[in-house]
Tab-separated table of C-alpha atoms in Angstrom:
chain	number	residue	atom	x	y	z
W	19	ASP	CA	6.678	8.510	-12.703
W	20	VAL	CA	8.493	6.052	-10.683
W	21	LYS	CA	9.646	6.813	-7.278
W	22	VAL	CA	12.749	5.483	-5.882
W	23	THR	CA	14.142	6.795	-2.225
W	24	GLN	CA	16.708	5.544	-0.127
W	25	SER	CA	16.696	6.085	3.705
W	26	SER	CA	19.293	8.319	3.944
W	27	ARG	CA	21.406	10.562	1.069
W	28	TYR	CA	24.287	10.862	3.325
W	29	LEU	CA	25.670	8.377	6.122
W	30	VAL	CA	28.413	8.060	8.349
W	31	LYS	CA	29.077	5.261	11.134
W	32	ARG	CA	32.493	4.050	12.882
W	33	THR	CA	34.534	0.673	11.478
W	34	GLY	CA	31.861	-2.700	12.951
W	35	GLU	CA	28.622	-0.748	13.628
W	36	LYS	CA	25.648	-2.086	12.242
W	37	VAL	CA	23.970	-0.364	9.329
W	38	PHE	CA	21.389	-0.229	7.248
W	39	LEU	CA	20.331	1.044	4.132
W	40	GLU	CA	16.460	1.209	2.904
W	41	CYS	CA	15.151	1.434	-0.403
W	42	VAL	CA	11.286	2.420	-1.393
W	43	GLN	CA	9.894	1.782	-5.036
W	44	ASP	CA	6.255	2.170	-5.604
W	45	MET	CA	5.983	1.025	-8.454
W	46	ASP	CA	5.471	-2.448	-7.813
W	47	HIS	CA	8.251	-3.567	-9.580
W	48	GLU	CA	9.113	-7.581	-8.567
W	49	ASN	CA	12.631	-6.317	-9.052
W	50	MET	CA	15.151	-4.900	-7.067
W	51	PHE	CA	19.004	-4.368	-6.801
W	52	TRP	CA	21.554	-3.047	-4.608
W	53	TYR	CA	24.584	-1.875	-5.973
W	54	ARG	CA	27.980	-0.228	-5.395
W	55	GLN	CA	29.761	3.009	-7.518
W	56	ASP	CA	32.850	3.282	-6.943
W	57	PRO	CA	35.786	5.879	-9.120
W	58	GLY	CA	36.892	4.096	-12.005
W	59	LEU	CA	34.597	0.725	-11.266
W	60	GLY	CA	30.752	1.181	-12.361
W	61	LEU	CA	28.173	0.310	-10.909
W	62	ARG	CA	28.518	-3.557	-9.603
W	63	LEU	CA	26.090	-5.564	-8.261
W	64	ILE	CA	25.709	-5.984	-4.843
W	65	TYR	CA	22.605	-8.305	-4.148
W	66	PHE	CA	18.961	-8.424	-6.331
W	67	SER	CA	15.894	-9.647	-5.069
W	68	TYR	CA	12.652	-10.820	-8.340
W	69	ASP	CA	10.298	-11.195	-5.972
W	70	VAL	CA	9.720	-10.906	-2.399
W	71	LYS	CA	11.955	-13.083	0.613
W	72	MET	CA	13.871	-13.652	-2.436
W	73	LYS	CA	17.319	-12.894	-2.432
W	74	GLU	CA	20.727	-13.775	-5.334
W	75	LYS	CA	24.229	-13.190	-4.460
W	76	GLY	CA	25.553	-10.531	-6.790
W	77	ASP	CA	29.287	-9.837	-8.484
W	78	ILE	CA	30.697	-9.005	-4.040
W	79	PRO	CA	28.136	-10.283	-1.449
W	80	GLU	CA	30.683	-10.348	0.480
W	81	GLY	CA	30.437	-8.499	3.652
W	82	TYR	CA	26.969	-7.587	3.031
W	83	SER	CA	23.701	-8.833	3.536
W	84	VAL	CA	20.144	-7.850	2.652
W	85	SER	CA	15.997	-8.002	2.845
W	86	ARG	CA	12.806	-8.074	1.420
W	87	GLU	CA	9.710	-8.245	3.427
W	88	LYS	CA	7.393	-6.325	1.431
W	89	LYS	CA	7.393	-5.915	-2.541
W	90	GLU	CA	8.320	-2.102	-2.464
W	91	ARG	CA	11.074	-2.377	0.353
W	92	PHE	CA	14.751	-4.129	-0.100
W	93	SER	CA	17.292	-3.625	2.592
W	94	LEU	CA	20.892	-3.099	2.061
W	95	ILE	CA	22.775	-4.551	6.059
W	96	LEU	CA	26.422	-4.060	6.639
W	97	GLU	CA	26.431	-6.299	9.244
W	98	SER	CA	30.572	-4.997	10.751
W	99	ALA	CA	31.273	-1.700	8.784
W	100	SER	CA	34.779	-1.552	7.494
W	101	THR	CA	36.460	1.485	6.184
W	102	ASN	CA	36.369	-0.679	2.769
W	103	GLN	CA	33.266	-0.014	2.894
W	104	THR	CA	33.091	3.994	1.740
W	105	SER	CA	30.780	4.296	-1.112
W	106	MET	CA	28.257	5.533	-2.600
W	107	TYR	CA	25.071	2.309	-2.848
W	108	LEU	CA	22.254	2.383	-5.435
W	109	CYS	CA	19.297	1.344	-4.906
W	110	ALA	CA	17.539	0.925	-8.021
W	111	SER	CA	14.013	-1.095	-9.173
W	112	ARG	CA	12.701	-3.102	-12.526
W	113	PRO	CA	9.279	-4.604	-14.025
W	114	LYS	CA	9.795	-8.264	-14.929
W	115	PHE	CA	11.581	-8.003	-18.518
W	116	TRP	CA	8.979	-9.672	-20.141
W	117	LEU	CA	6.721	-7.374	-20.248
W	118	ALA	CA	7.098	-3.865	-19.625
W	119	GLY	CA	10.858	-2.883	-20.675
W	120	ALA	CA	14.144	-4.048	-18.845
W	121	ARG	CA	15.157	-0.333	-18.218
W	122	GLU	CA	15.893	0.286	-14.419
W	123	TYR	CA	14.585	3.471	-11.770
W	124	PHE	CA	17.495	4.502	-9.098
W	125	GLY	CA	17.346	5.958	-6.139
W	126	PRO	CA	19.072	9.411	-5.606
W	127	GLY	CA	21.927	7.095	-3.692
W	128	THR	CA	22.717	6.364	-0.193
W	129	ARG	CA	27.081	8.400	-0.009
W	130	LEU	CA	28.699	5.816	2.950
W	131	THR	CA	31.653	6.670	4.775
W	132	VAL	CA	32.767	4.484	7.700
W	133	LEU	CA	35.542	6.129	9.586
Y	10	GLY	CA	32.160	-14.653	-15.812
Y	11	GLU	CA	29.106	-12.396	-17.636
Y	12	ASN	CA	30.937	-8.377	-17.930
Y	13	VAL	CA	31.049	-5.653	-20.498
Y	14	GLU	CA	34.023	-3.722	-21.192
Y	15	GLN	CA	33.693	0.774	-21.760
Y	16	HIS	CA	36.098	2.234	-23.786
Y	17	PRO	CA	36.728	5.274	-23.952
Y	18	SER	CA	36.908	5.971	-19.638
Y	19	THR	CA	37.370	9.925	-20.326
Y	20	LEU	CA	36.068	11.649	-23.744
Y	21	SER	CA	36.414	15.051	-24.168
Y	22	VAL	CA	35.007	17.491	-27.471
Y	23	GLN	CA	33.933	19.506	-28.477
Y	24	GLU	CA	31.328	21.722	-27.918
Y	25	GLY	CA	28.765	20.805	-31.549
Y	26	ASP	CA	31.901	17.264	-32.399
Y	27	SER	CA	30.378	14.340	-32.074
Y	28	ALA	CA	31.326	11.741	-29.728
Y	29	VAL	CA	30.981	8.084	-30.083
Y	30	ILE	CA	31.281	5.800	-26.739
Y	31	LYS	CA	31.937	1.859	-27.655
Y	32	CYS	CA	31.151	-0.914	-25.620
Y	33	THR	CA	31.588	-4.901	-26.054
Y	34	TYR	CA	29.983	-7.335	-24.225
Y	35	SER	CA	30.201	-11.059	-22.894
Y	36	ASP	CA	26.826	-13.156	-22.993
Y	37	SER	CA	26.409	-13.884	-26.183
Y	38	ALA	CA	22.547	-14.693	-24.398
Y	39	SER	CA	22.423	-10.209	-23.637
Y	40	ASN	CA	19.035	-9.007	-25.535
Y	41	TYR	CA	18.503	-6.319	-24.196
Y	42	PHE	CA	21.476	-2.851	-24.050
Y	43	PRO	CA	20.640	0.394	-22.545
Y	44	TRP	CA	22.385	3.318	-22.097
Y	45	TYR	CA	22.735	5.651	-18.553
Y	46	LYS	CA	23.494	8.789	-17.546
Y	47	GLN	CA	24.384	10.200	-14.703
Y	48	GLU	CA	25.195	13.904	-13.901
Y	49	LEU	CA	27.366	14.994	-11.076
Y	50	GLY	CA	25.974	14.313	-7.634
Y	51	LYS	CA	22.681	12.494	-9.365
Y	52	ARG	CA	20.969	9.289	-10.729
Y	53	PRO	CA	21.254	7.377	-13.518
Y	54	GLN	CA	18.463	7.755	-16.286
Y	55	LEU	CA	18.278	5.838	-18.851
Y	56	ILE	CA	18.660	7.858	-22.215
Y	57	ILE	CA	17.938	4.869	-25.024
Y	58	ASP	CA	18.182	1.560	-25.440
Y	59	ILE	CA	18.017	-1.464	-27.895
Y	60	ARG	CA	17.299	-4.650	-28.201
Y	61	SER	CA	19.355	-7.593	-30.444
Y	62	ASN	CA	16.275	-7.728	-32.664
Y	63	VAL	CA	17.392	-3.734	-34.269
Y	64	GLY	CA	20.289	-2.732	-35.312
Y	65	GLU	CA	20.069	0.859	-34.878
Y	66	LYS	CA	17.861	3.538	-32.989
Y	67	LYS	CA	17.713	7.130	-32.884
Y	68	ASP	CA	16.677	9.494	-30.534
Y	69	GLN	CA	17.196	12.906	-31.668
Y	70	ARG	CA	21.002	13.633	-30.906
Y	71	ILE	CA	21.788	10.706	-29.610
Y	72	ALA	CA	21.878	7.092	-31.952
Y	73	VAL	CA	22.557	3.620	-30.481
Y	74	THR	CA	23.691	0.521	-33.010
Y	75	LEU	CA	24.381	-2.715	-32.211
Y	76	ASN	CA	27.020	-5.496	-34.064
Y	77	LYS	CA	25.261	-8.564	-32.422
Y	78	THR	CA	27.507	-10.994	-34.823
Y	79	ALA	CA	30.206	-8.553	-32.728
Y	80	LYS	CA	29.223	-8.656	-29.588
Y	81	HIS	CA	29.519	-4.730	-29.959
Y	82	PHE	CA	27.205	-1.595	-29.283
Y	83	SER	CA	28.200	2.143	-29.069
Y	84	LEU	CA	26.346	5.220	-28.358
Y	85	HIS	CA	26.756	7.772	-30.865
Y	86	ILE	CA	26.234	11.114	-29.380
Y	87	THR	CA	25.555	14.405	-32.530
Y	88	GLU	CA	26.402	18.541	-32.107
Y	89	THR	CA	27.181	18.085	-28.467
Y	90	GLN	CA	26.456	21.041	-25.839
Y	91	PRO	CA	27.544	21.649	-22.252
Y	92	GLU	CA	25.008	19.738	-21.266
Y	93	ASP	CA	25.691	16.381	-22.251
Y	94	SER	CA	28.741	16.646	-19.776
Y	95	ALA	CA	28.131	13.727	-18.026
Y	96	VAL	CA	29.106	10.122	-16.675
Y	97	TYR	CA	27.476	7.431	-19.567
Y	98	PHE	CA	27.043	3.419	-18.823
Y	99	CYS	CA	26.648	1.100	-21.086
Y	100	ALA	CA	24.655	-2.032	-19.985
Y	101	ALA	CA	23.085	-5.771	-21.399
Y	102	ILE	CA	20.883	-7.771	-19.990
Y	103	GLY	CA	22.845	-10.875	-19.383
Y	104	THR	CA	21.500	-14.538	-19.175
Y	105	GLY	CA	17.745	-14.991	-17.669
Y	106	GLY	CA	16.359	-11.454	-17.345
Y	107	PHE	CA	17.658	-10.703	-14.329
Y	108	LYS	CA	20.985	-9.067	-13.313
Y	109	THR	CA	21.967	-6.153	-15.147
Y	110	ILE	CA	26.048	-5.900	-16.269
Y	111	PHE	CA	26.964	-2.649	-16.628
Y	112	GLY	CA	29.986	-0.973	-18.502
Y	113	ALA	CA	32.954	0.913	-15.959
Y	114	GLY	CA	31.576	4.010	-16.930
Y	115	THR	CA	32.559	6.882	-19.100
Y	116	ARG	CA	33.278	10.618	-18.415
Y	117	LEU	CA	32.817	12.780	-21.448
Y	118	PHE	CA	33.336	16.338	-21.177
Y	119	VAL	CA	32.340	18.774	-22.958
Y	120	LYS	CA	34.116	22.043	-23.764
Y	121	ALA	CA	31.429	25.579	-24.498
């Protein structure tokens, strides 16, 4: 069974702090994603990575950066947290599209509050 | 850019009735359409999916239909039960096969 884990379920940070959210998957998936979930807006893609050290901007990358040094780990970084980044952050992984199907496996989410 | 529109945003049905959620996508190159269910406080989970070479797929009380010409796809839940209450997201895999474009979600309430 695929397991995607996130470093924290709940996080409270102050404005201006640097925040690290970490995601780990155990299924050797090539693709990994960071989404932000807000009521009425669905799931919005922040960044994704299709291979180690590779990253691509999603729809809302401003204020975020990512790191993928190892295949199983994908980190989301808020360089200087702001109150409008208070949200639920979901990580997901997916095998290569043309090999094993394109469904995504989600982590449990991190609810981040920026004060 | 690519987008997926989902309607309605909220749906309330009586237990035993059917529920239908509709989505429209913009990228004609999309060829995979998953549906996710997210219960309160939990992660989204895939419940059914359909590929562009298939018009309909069924799994017990859940079915999905796809109209490629109109770029519409729909989720049908029959004989709804209170445990079907959740937020449902439709999605489409866009050009290149990397990005998943999600709809905004439908909150389904099933009244006992």
